[in-house]
Amino acid sequence: MERKIFLKFVFLLYCITSWIESKAQSNGYHPYPQEYNSSIRNLLVIDSNLYALIVSANLSKSNGKAKFCKTDSTNKNLFECLNLNDSVIYDDVLYEGDNTLFVGLLFSKNEDFPDTLVLEQRTNEFEYVTQLRIPVGQSTFFIHCVRDDSLRIFVTSFELKTDGIHEIILDKNLKLTNVIHKKHNTTVGGTIYYINKTLGPPGYIVCTASGVHQLDKQFNILKSTDSLINGNANMIIPAIDGGYVCFGRIAEKGYQALGITKMDINLKFLSNDTFAYKQTPYPAIYTPLAIDKKHYFVAGMLDVWNNDVIIGTEPNYFYIGKYDTEINRVWLKKKGGERHYALYGITADGNGGCCVYGFVREQTGIDNTIPFIMCFNDQGELTSYTTPQLPEERLFSIKGNPAYTSITLGNSCGQTGYTYCIFDTNGRQVAAGVLNTDDTVLDVSKLSAGMYLLSIQNKDAKVIQVEKLVKQ
């Protein structure tokens, strides 16, 4: 009799979990193709569709896996993936009328850094047209695209005073005809993190390790800011109502933090907000900034570095924030903690929400990286978290199973409106409740020893996860 009950239980578990695999996507958990050692480098809105540019996470010539994928408008699932040239490290995709331009870098020699800029022209349906390769030196690493009366692509290195700045000018229709290549020497030292056009005299506004500078067309410094005390900006954009907004890190007295600052057109301080203070010697990196018609969106992370490799493997946290035009905080979210996250960027969705993207890295090794997209609505509520399901992984993690007195359901992604039920082997419900937006501790001390099914439902009462629970 007991054997029949057990076999019935196993069959029921198999049927439910098989059904869950096909239905889990209704909750916003949508597996990618299993593209390990990959990252989402850019997330773009083209004709109201969201596209993901996937490249190697290690940015190495030996690990291409370059793809350009359209995402589902509701759940951000990838489909219609276009395979790109695996030897190119793609960085950006620009579009204008009937033309699309893929921009990237290439290792043409056996060097530690890429040395060639690749401009790949495609149609608005992404069909290949032609490609242009431009030598830009052997220590190149950063690409900056600026659009005004034309498209200007700047290629910079870590040592600007030594290597200079390469400027490639294209017609604004993005066709690879009449391309102009210039090289500028500059008085700017260190590394340029970001380049944008100025709102004043013709020239550029740049973010460097030493602060924010206004430059002329020949990249001579005209003005520098004193608005970022003990910090620097990784990205700067024109403000919605005039002036500039920048986002980066703050470092003081052994602490690191993230900060957003608003300046006027003369780079004078207007307002700011700082968050995520932590005592650590390692700086924050990848602090992207996005904008829609009414708000700014920021994303940043700490604890990215470790003592052995550039990007670590230990679980870390990252932050996503939304601000109004006066840099008043609308909402701020802290995510992660169950994996090692590395952010590449943030994109406003045009509806008051945003999506962050990059890759997650497992503790099994630095090569085990997988792309992800995490999206939030205008209220800061998580609407989708798209990444491959790794073995034994679901939306909610379970700790303390087998259990004596309690188990803990981890909700690191902040899912809301979820409930749980526990069933015995006869299908009888023995416990139920509501799950918290972080961790939920379930008291199972009164349950008899044996096997149970733990079922998790979303706010629409759809079962999205089933786990086997053992009470000892």
Short mmCIF file of C-alpha atoms in Angstrom, two decimals:
data_model
loop_
_atom_site.label_atom_id
_atom_site.label_comp_id
_atom_site.label_asym_id
_atom_site.label_seq_id
_atom_site.Cartn_x
_atom_site.Cartn_y
_atom_site.Cartn_z
CA MET A 1 0.00 0.00 0.00
CA GLU A 2 2.77 2.42 0.97
CA ARG A 3 4.62 1.61 -2.27
CA LYS A 4 1.51 2.52 -4.33
CA ILE A 5 1.16 5.80 -2.47
CA PHE A 6 4.82 6.59 -3.01
CA LEU A 7 4.66 5.81 -6.75
CA LYS A 8 1.52 7.92 -7.02
CA PHE A 9 3.34 10.76 -5.29
CA VAL A 10 6.38 10.49 -7.61
CA PHE A 11 4.15 10.43 -10.70
CA LEU A 12 2.19 13.44 -9.43
CA LEU A 13 5.46 15.32 -8.78
CA TYR A 14 6.69 14.50 -12.31
CA CYS A 15 3.44 15.66 -13.93
CA ILE A 16 3.28 18.90 -11.98
CA THR A 17 6.93 19.83 -12.47
CA SER A 18 6.67 19.09 -16.21
CA TRP A 19 3.65 21.36 -16.38
CA ILE A 20 5.49 24.00 -14.38
CA GLU A 21 8.36 24.04 -16.88
CA SER A 22 5.91 24.93 -19.66
CA LYS A 23 3.93 27.45 -17.62
CA ALA A 24 6.65 29.23 -15.61
CA GLN A 25 7.06 31.83 -18.36
CA SER A 26 3.66 33.30 -17.50
CA ASN A 27 5.31 34.72 -14.39
CA GLY A 28 8.10 36.56 -16.17
CA TYR A 29 10.81 33.92 -15.75
CA HIS A 30 11.90 33.19 -19.28
CA PRO A 31 14.97 31.08 -20.06
CA TYR A 32 17.45 32.23 -22.68
CA PRO A 33 19.22 29.92 -25.05
CA GLN A 34 21.98 28.34 -22.96
CA GLU A 35 24.66 30.85 -23.97
CA TYR A 36 27.29 30.46 -21.28
CA ASN A 37 30.20 32.90 -21.06
CA SER A 38 27.94 35.56 -22.59
CA SER A 39 26.51 38.91 -21.55
CA ILE A 40 23.97 41.41 -22.78
CA ARG A 41 26.10 44.33 -23.90
CA ASN A 42 23.28 46.62 -24.97
CA LEU A 43 19.49 46.74 -24.80
CA LEU A 44 17.83 48.96 -27.38
CA VAL A 45 14.32 50.11 -28.23
CA ILE A 46 13.87 50.06 -32.02
CA ASP A 47 10.41 50.85 -33.42
CA SER A 48 8.84 50.05 -30.02
CA ASN A 49 10.57 46.65 -29.91
CA LEU A 50 13.25 45.72 -27.42
CA TYR A 51 16.43 44.16 -28.81
CA ALA A 52 19.34 42.59 -26.93
CA LEU A 53 22.94 42.65 -28.18
CA ILE A 54 24.68 39.55 -26.76
CA VAL A 55 28.48 39.26 -26.74
CA SER A 56 31.19 37.37 -24.87
CA ALA A 57 31.30 38.24 -21.18
CA ASN A 58 35.10 38.14 -21.22
CA LEU A 59 35.38 40.53 -24.20
CA SER A 60 37.97 38.23 -25.73
CA LYS A 61 38.59 37.48 -29.38
CA SER A 62 38.40 33.77 -28.62
CA ASN A 63 34.88 33.92 -27.17
CA GLY A 64 32.51 35.54 -29.62
CA LYS A 65 28.98 34.11 -29.44
CA ALA A 66 27.67 37.39 -30.82
CA LYS A 67 23.90 37.56 -31.36
CA PHE A 68 21.26 40.23 -31.85
CA CYS A 69 17.89 39.10 -30.50
CA LYS A 70 14.41 40.56 -30.45
CA THR A 71 12.56 40.21 -27.15
CA ASP A 72 8.90 39.56 -26.50
CA SER A 73 7.11 42.82 -25.63
CA THR A 74 5.49 41.33 -22.52
CA ASN A 75 7.92 38.92 -20.94
CA LYS A 76 11.28 39.88 -22.55
CA ASN A 77 11.85 36.36 -23.80
CA LEU A 78 14.38 36.16 -26.64
CA PHE A 79 13.43 35.07 -30.11
CA GLU A 80 14.40 35.80 -33.73
CA CYS A 81 18.10 35.78 -32.84
CA LEU A 82 20.51 36.92 -35.55
CA ASN A 83 23.99 35.38 -35.46
CA LEU A 84 26.73 37.99 -35.85
CA ASN A 85 30.47 37.82 -36.56
CA ASP A 86 31.96 35.95 -33.58
CA SER A 87 35.35 37.63 -33.98
CA VAL A 88 33.91 41.11 -33.34
CA ILE A 89 33.28 42.54 -29.87
CA TYR A 90 30.06 44.42 -30.63
CA ASP A 91 29.37 47.45 -28.45
CA ASP A 92 26.45 49.41 -29.91
CA VAL A 93 23.71 49.37 -32.53
CA LEU A 94 22.55 52.60 -34.19
CA TYR A 95 19.63 52.98 -36.55
CA GLU A 96 18.39 55.71 -38.91
CA GLY A 97 15.70 55.29 -41.57
CA ASP A 98 16.49 52.25 -43.69
CA ASN A 99 19.94 51.66 -42.21
CA THR A 100 21.30 50.02 -39.07
CA LEU A 101 24.93 50.29 -37.97
CA PHE A 102 26.59 47.73 -35.71
CA VAL A 103 29.70 49.11 -34.00
CA GLY A 104 32.40 46.99 -32.40
CA LEU A 105 36.08 46.23 -31.94
CA LEU A 106 38.32 43.52 -33.33
CA PHE A 107 41.60 41.84 -32.41
CA SER A 108 43.41 41.80 -35.76
CA LYS A 109 46.75 40.97 -34.14
CA ASN A 110 47.74 38.87 -31.16
CA GLU A 111 47.48 41.76 -28.70
CA ASP A 112 46.02 42.20 -25.23
CA PHE A 113 43.59 44.84 -26.50
CA PRO A 114 41.53 45.19 -29.69
CA ASP A 115 43.15 47.38 -32.34
CA THR A 116 40.52 47.77 -35.05
CA LEU A 117 37.15 49.54 -35.15
CA VAL A 118 34.47 47.60 -37.03
CA LEU A 119 31.50 49.39 -38.64
CA GLU A 120 28.95 46.94 -40.00
CA GLN A 121 26.15 48.38 -42.10
CA ARG A 122 22.84 46.47 -42.26
CA THR A 123 19.33 47.21 -43.45
CA ASN A 124 16.47 48.06 -41.09
CA GLU A 125 15.66 44.32 -41.27
CA PHE A 126 19.28 43.68 -40.12
CA GLU A 127 20.38 42.10 -43.39
CA TYR A 128 24.12 42.47 -44.00
CA VAL A 129 25.20 45.18 -46.48
CA THR A 130 28.89 45.92 -45.98
CA GLN A 131 31.61 46.28 -43.36
CA LEU A 132 34.43 48.75 -42.80
CA ARG A 133 37.48 48.11 -40.61
CA ILE A 134 39.57 51.01 -39.31
CA PRO A 135 42.90 50.55 -37.46
CA VAL A 136 42.81 52.56 -34.21
CA GLY A 137 45.94 51.51 -32.30
CA GLN A 138 46.89 48.60 -30.09
CA SER A 139 45.56 49.79 -26.71
CA THR A 140 41.98 50.62 -27.70
CA PHE A 141 39.15 49.73 -25.38
CA PHE A 142 36.29 52.27 -25.25
CA ILE A 143 33.76 53.29 -27.91
CA HIS A 144 31.63 56.44 -27.60
CA CYS A 145 28.91 57.32 -30.16
CA VAL A 146 27.72 60.94 -30.38
CA ARG A 147 24.97 62.05 -32.75
CA ASP A 148 24.37 65.65 -33.82
CA ASP A 149 24.46 66.82 -37.45
CA SER A 150 26.38 63.62 -38.17
CA LEU A 151 27.44 60.47 -36.34
CA ARG A 152 30.77 60.75 -34.53
CA ILE A 153 32.35 57.62 -33.11
CA PHE A 154 35.21 58.15 -30.66
CA VAL A 155 37.62 55.36 -29.78
CA THR A 156 39.76 55.87 -26.66
CA SER A 157 42.24 53.92 -24.55
CA PHE A 158 43.31 53.91 -20.91
CA GLU A 159 46.17 56.38 -21.55
CA LEU A 160 44.74 59.26 -23.54
CA LYS A 161 47.81 61.52 -23.40
CA THR A 162 49.89 58.77 -24.98
CA ASP A 163 47.45 57.18 -27.41
CA GLY A 164 45.19 60.11 -28.26
CA ILE A 165 41.56 59.93 -29.39
CA HIS A 166 40.36 58.54 -32.71
CA GLU A 167 37.33 60.27 -34.24
CA ILE A 168 35.37 58.62 -37.06
CA ILE A 169 32.72 60.79 -38.72
CA LEU A 170 29.81 59.37 -40.75
CA ASP A 171 26.82 60.94 -42.45
CA LYS A 172 23.74 60.78 -40.24
CA ASN A 173 22.13 58.25 -42.61
CA LEU A 174 24.72 55.75 -41.28
CA LYS A 175 25.96 54.69 -44.72
CA LEU A 176 29.63 53.73 -44.92
CA THR A 177 30.49 56.27 -47.59
CA ASN A 178 32.59 59.39 -47.13
CA VAL A 179 33.89 58.21 -43.74
CA ILE A 180 36.40 60.60 -42.14
CA HIS A 181 39.03 59.37 -39.68
CA LYS A 182 40.86 61.85 -37.43
CA LYS A 183 43.21 61.47 -34.48
CA HIS A 184 43.35 64.07 -31.70
CA ASN A 185 45.94 64.64 -29.04
CA THR A 186 44.41 65.82 -25.76
CA THR A 187 45.25 67.39 -22.43
CA VAL A 188 42.76 65.08 -20.74
CA GLY A 189 44.52 62.51 -18.56
CA GLY A 190 43.45 59.05 -17.44
CA THR A 191 40.46 57.30 -18.97
CA ILE A 192 37.38 58.78 -20.62
CA TYR A 193 34.33 56.88 -19.40
CA TYR A 194 31.75 58.72 -21.47
CA ILE A 195 31.51 61.40 -24.18
CA ASN A 196 28.47 63.51 -25.04
CA LYS A 197 27.86 66.73 -26.94
CA THR A 198 27.74 70.01 -25.04
CA LEU A 199 24.73 72.27 -24.66
CA GLY A 200 26.89 75.38 -25.01
CA PRO A 201 29.73 76.15 -27.44
CA PRO A 202 30.52 73.41 -29.98
CA GLY A 203 32.44 70.66 -28.31
CA TYR A 204 32.02 67.76 -25.92
CA ILE A 205 31.28 67.03 -22.30
CA VAL A 206 33.28 64.06 -20.96
CA CYS A 207 33.45 61.96 -17.80
CA THR A 208 36.93 60.94 -16.66
CA ALA A 209 38.58 59.57 -13.56
CA SER A 210 39.38 63.17 -12.59
CA GLY A 211 35.85 64.52 -13.01
CA VAL A 212 33.67 66.14 -15.67
CA HIS A 213 35.26 68.37 -18.32
CA GLN A 214 33.97 70.55 -21.11
CA LEU A 215 36.16 70.22 -24.22
CA ASP A 216 36.38 72.00 -27.53
CA LYS A 217 36.26 70.18 -30.88
CA GLN A 218 40.01 69.50 -30.65
CA PHE A 219 39.59 67.95 -27.18
CA ASN A 220 41.29 70.73 -25.25
CA ILE A 221 39.86 71.32 -21.77
CA LEU A 222 37.77 74.49 -21.53
CA LYS A 223 36.19 73.96 -18.12
CA SER A 224 36.16 71.40 -15.33
CA THR A 225 33.57 70.79 -12.66
CA ASP A 226 33.98 71.14 -8.92
CA SER A 227 30.55 69.56 -8.34
CA LEU A 228 31.75 66.00 -7.77
CA ILE A 229 33.75 66.22 -4.56
CA ASN A 230 35.46 62.93 -3.65
CA GLY A 231 33.93 61.20 -6.63
CA ASN A 232 33.70 60.85 -10.38
CA ALA A 233 31.04 60.34 -13.02
CA ASN A 234 30.81 57.33 -15.29
CA MET A 235 28.06 58.76 -17.47
CA ILE A 236 26.61 62.22 -18.23
CA ILE A 237 23.55 63.28 -20.25
CA PRO A 238 21.73 66.56 -20.96
CA ALA A 239 19.14 67.24 -18.25
CA ILE A 240 15.45 67.22 -19.11
CA ASP A 241 15.10 70.89 -18.18
CA GLY A 242 18.59 72.15 -19.10
CA GLY A 243 22.08 71.55 -17.77
CA TYR A 244 23.49 68.07 -17.16
CA VAL A 245 22.89 65.01 -15.01
CA CYS A 246 25.68 62.56 -14.22
CA PHE A 247 25.93 59.33 -12.27
CA GLY A 248 28.96 57.63 -10.75
CA ARG A 249 30.70 56.73 -7.54
CA ILE A 250 31.65 58.58 -4.37
CA ALA A 251 34.71 57.63 -2.30
CA GLU A 252 35.53 59.10 1.11
CA LYS A 253 37.14 57.89 4.35
CA GLY A 254 37.31 54.26 3.24
CA TYR A 255 33.70 54.17 2.04
CA GLN A 256 32.34 53.73 -1.46
CA ALA A 257 28.89 54.87 -2.55
CA LEU A 258 26.80 55.65 -5.63
CA GLY A 259 25.61 59.14 -6.48
CA ILE A 260 23.56 61.09 -9.04
CA THR A 261 24.28 64.81 -9.52
CA LYS A 262 22.56 67.60 -11.44
CA MET A 263 24.58 70.57 -12.74
CA ASP A 264 23.72 73.69 -14.71
CA ILE A 265 25.10 74.41 -18.17
CA ASN A 266 28.24 75.89 -16.56
CA LEU A 267 28.85 72.68 -14.58
CA LYS A 268 27.82 74.24 -11.27
CA PHE A 269 26.21 72.01 -8.65
CA LEU A 270 22.40 72.08 -8.34
CA SER A 271 21.33 68.92 -6.48
CA ASN A 272 22.32 65.32 -5.84
CA ASP A 273 21.47 62.07 -4.06
CA THR A 274 23.92 59.51 -2.69
CA PHE A 275 23.14 55.96 -1.60
CA ALA A 276 24.61 52.48 -1.01
CA TYR A 277 27.42 53.54 1.35
CA LYS A 278 29.70 50.64 2.13
CA GLN A 279 33.14 50.30 3.70
CA THR A 280 35.17 48.65 0.95
CA PRO A 281 38.42 49.48 -0.86
CA TYR A 282 37.02 48.42 -4.22
CA PRO A 283 35.21 51.04 -6.29
CA ALA A 284 31.82 50.72 -7.92
CA ILE A 285 31.91 50.10 -11.66
CA TYR A 286 29.39 50.17 -14.49
CA THR A 287 27.10 52.94 -13.28
CA PRO A 288 24.74 53.49 -16.24
CA LEU A 289 22.17 56.25 -16.55
CA ALA A 290 18.98 56.40 -18.67
CA ILE A 291 16.30 59.01 -19.28
CA ASP A 292 12.73 59.33 -20.51
CA LYS A 293 10.62 62.48 -20.86
CA LYS A 294 10.08 62.97 -17.11
CA HIS A 295 12.56 60.86 -15.15
CA TYR A 296 16.12 59.60 -14.79
CA PHE A 297 17.00 55.95 -14.12
CA VAL A 298 20.27 54.78 -12.58
CA ALA A 299 21.87 51.41 -11.86
CA GLY A 300 25.07 50.62 -10.05
CA MET A 301 26.79 47.96 -8.00
CA LEU A 302 29.42 47.55 -5.32
CA ASP A 303 31.49 44.46 -4.41
CA VAL A 304 32.28 43.70 -8.02
CA TRP A 305 36.03 43.38 -7.64
CA ASN A 306 37.97 40.92 -5.56
CA ASN A 307 41.62 40.35 -4.75
CA ASP A 308 42.28 37.75 -7.45
CA VAL A 309 40.37 38.62 -10.61
CA ILE A 310 38.89 41.78 -12.05
CA ILE A 311 35.31 40.63 -11.56
CA GLY A 312 34.63 38.18 -8.76
CA THR A 313 32.29 35.25 -8.27
CA GLU A 314 30.86 35.85 -4.80
CA PRO A 315 27.19 36.90 -4.57
CA ASN A 316 26.72 40.67 -4.59
CA TYR A 317 23.99 43.31 -4.73
CA PHE A 318 23.09 46.04 -7.17
CA TYR A 319 20.81 49.08 -7.03
CA ILE A 320 18.21 50.55 -9.39
CA GLY A 321 16.79 54.01 -8.84
CA LYS A 322 14.28 56.40 -10.39
CA TYR A 323 14.46 60.20 -9.97
CA ASP A 324 12.39 63.20 -10.98
CA THR A 325 13.79 66.28 -12.75
CA GLU A 326 15.00 67.81 -9.47
CA ILE A 327 16.82 64.60 -8.45
CA ASN A 328 14.23 63.72 -5.85
CA ARG A 329 14.19 59.97 -5.36
CA VAL A 330 10.99 58.32 -6.67
CA TRP A 331 12.09 54.81 -5.72
CA LEU A 332 15.27 52.87 -5.06
CA LYS A 333 15.57 49.08 -5.19
CA LYS A 334 18.30 46.74 -3.95
CA LYS A 335 18.50 43.43 -5.82
CA GLY A 336 20.73 40.39 -6.00
CA GLY A 337 22.46 38.60 -3.15
CA GLU A 338 22.01 35.07 -4.49
CA ARG A 339 24.47 35.37 -7.41
CA HIS A 340 27.31 37.52 -8.66
CA TYR A 341 25.85 40.22 -10.91
CA ALA A 342 27.70 42.46 -13.36
CA LEU A 343 25.69 45.29 -14.91
CA TYR A 344 26.33 46.72 -18.34
CA GLY A 345 23.47 49.16 -18.65
CA ILE A 346 19.96 50.39 -18.04
CA THR A 347 17.24 51.28 -20.57
CA ALA A 348 14.06 53.33 -20.02
CA ASP A 349 11.03 51.52 -21.43
CA GLY A 350 9.06 54.67 -22.32
CA ASN A 351 6.27 53.82 -19.87
CA GLY A 352 7.87 55.09 -16.69
CA GLY A 353 9.78 51.87 -16.04
CA CYS A 354 13.18 50.49 -16.93
CA CYS A 355 15.24 47.36 -17.59
CA VAL A 356 18.76 46.59 -16.36
CA TYR A 357 20.98 44.07 -18.09
CA GLY A 358 24.37 42.39 -18.04
CA PHE A 359 25.39 38.94 -16.86
CA VAL A 360 25.34 36.73 -13.77
CA ARG A 361 28.31 34.64 -12.77
CA GLU A 362 28.16 31.43 -10.79
CA GLN A 363 30.68 30.53 -8.08
CA THR A 364 31.79 27.50 -10.09
CA GLY A 365 34.17 29.68 -12.11
CA ILE A 366 34.68 32.98 -13.88
CA ASP A 367 33.79 31.45 -17.26
CA ASN A 368 30.33 30.40 -16.11
CA THR A 369 28.52 33.62 -17.04
CA ILE A 370 24.99 33.95 -18.36
CA PRO A 371 23.13 37.02 -19.73
CA PHE A 372 20.16 38.51 -17.87
CA ILE A 373 17.49 41.21 -18.16
CA MET A 374 15.54 42.46 -15.15
CA CYS A 375 12.65 44.88 -15.75
CA PHE A 376 10.65 47.15 -13.43
CA ASN A 377 7.42 49.08 -13.93
CA ASP A 378 6.82 52.76 -13.11
CA GLN A 379 6.28 51.91 -9.43
CA GLY A 380 9.55 49.99 -9.16
CA GLU A 381 7.86 46.58 -9.08
CA LEU A 382 9.73 43.72 -10.70
CA THR A 383 7.85 42.66 -13.84
CA SER A 384 10.27 40.18 -15.41
CA TYR A 385 13.59 38.53 -14.66
CA THR A 386 14.97 36.82 -17.72
CA THR A 387 17.93 34.49 -17.41
CA PRO A 388 18.51 30.78 -17.95
CA GLN A 389 17.37 28.42 -15.25
CA LEU A 390 20.46 26.74 -13.88
CA PRO A 391 20.18 23.20 -12.44
CA GLU A 392 17.76 22.99 -9.49
CA GLU A 393 16.99 26.68 -9.71
CA ARG A 394 13.61 28.39 -9.65
CA LEU A 395 12.24 31.81 -8.80
CA PHE A 396 12.32 31.03 -5.06
CA SER A 397 15.20 29.28 -3.35
CA ILE A 398 14.65 26.87 -0.44
CA LYS A 399 16.99 26.63 2.51
CA GLY A 400 16.85 24.06 5.31
CA ASN A 401 15.41 21.19 3.29
CA PRO A 402 15.26 18.44 4.66
CA ALA A 403 13.71 20.26 7.60
CA TYR A 404 13.27 19.70 11.32
CA THR A 405 11.41 22.82 12.47
CA SER A 406 11.43 25.34 9.63
CA ILE A 407 12.46 26.10 6.06
CA THR A 408 13.30 29.45 4.46
CA LEU A 409 12.00 30.52 1.05
CA GLY A 410 14.40 33.05 -0.45
CA ASN A 411 12.91 35.79 -2.65
CA SER A 412 16.03 37.62 -3.79
CA CYS A 413 14.28 39.17 -6.80
CA GLY A 414 11.54 40.76 -4.69
CA GLN A 415 8.54 38.94 -6.17
CA THR A 416 5.24 40.26 -4.79
CA GLY A 417 1.77 38.77 -4.39
CA TYR A 418 2.88 35.14 -4.13
CA THR A 419 1.41 32.43 -1.92
CA TYR A 420 2.41 28.90 -0.96
CA CYS A 421 0.67 25.62 -0.14
CA ILE A 422 2.06 22.40 1.35
CA PHE A 423 0.41 19.07 0.46
CA ASP A 424 0.98 15.63 1.93
CA THR A 425 1.26 12.46 -0.18
CA ASN A 426 -2.53 12.05 -0.17
CA GLY A 427 -2.97 15.45 -1.82
CA ARG A 428 -4.34 17.04 1.37
CA GLN A 429 -3.36 20.66 2.06
CA VAL A 430 -1.61 20.90 5.42
CA ALA A 431 -0.30 24.48 5.35
CA ALA A 432 -0.71 27.70 3.34
CA GLY A 433 0.21 31.36 3.50
CA VAL A 434 1.56 34.50 1.82
CA LEU A 435 5.22 34.91 0.86
CA ASN A 436 7.21 38.01 1.79
CA THR A 437 9.07 40.13 -0.74
CA ASP A 438 12.37 39.03 0.80
CA ASP A 439 12.74 35.82 2.86
CA THR A 440 9.86 33.84 4.37
CA VAL A 441 10.42 31.39 7.24
CA LEU A 442 7.86 28.58 7.26
CA ASP A 443 7.19 26.72 10.52
CA VAL A 444 6.94 23.00 9.75
CA SER A 445 7.53 21.74 13.29
CA LYS A 446 3.96 20.38 13.58
CA LEU A 447 4.15 18.34 10.39
CA SER A 448 4.69 14.61 10.66
CA ALA A 449 7.91 13.18 9.32
CA GLY A 450 7.70 12.31 5.64
CA MET A 451 7.54 13.75 2.14
CA TYR A 452 5.46 16.75 1.05
CA LEU A 453 4.88 18.94 -1.98
CA LEU A 454 5.50 22.68 -1.67
CA SER A 455 3.55 24.64 -4.28
CA ILE A 456 4.07 28.36 -5.03
CA GLN A 457 1.39 30.41 -6.80
CA ASN A 458 1.56 33.89 -8.35
CA LYS A 459 -1.01 36.64 -7.83
CA ASP A 460 -3.21 35.12 -10.53
CA ALA A 461 -3.32 31.84 -8.56
CA LYS A 462 -1.23 30.09 -11.20
CA VAL A 463 1.20 27.48 -9.90
CA ILE A 464 4.69 28.58 -10.99
CA GLN A 465 6.92 26.36 -8.88
CA VAL A 466 6.71 22.99 -7.13
CA GLU A 467 9.36 21.58 -4.83
CA LYS A 468 9.72 18.36 -2.87
CA LEU A 469 9.88 18.95 0.91
CA VAL A 470 11.22 16.39 3.36
CA LYS A 471 10.26 16.68 7.04
CA GLN A 472 12.53 14.76 9.40
#
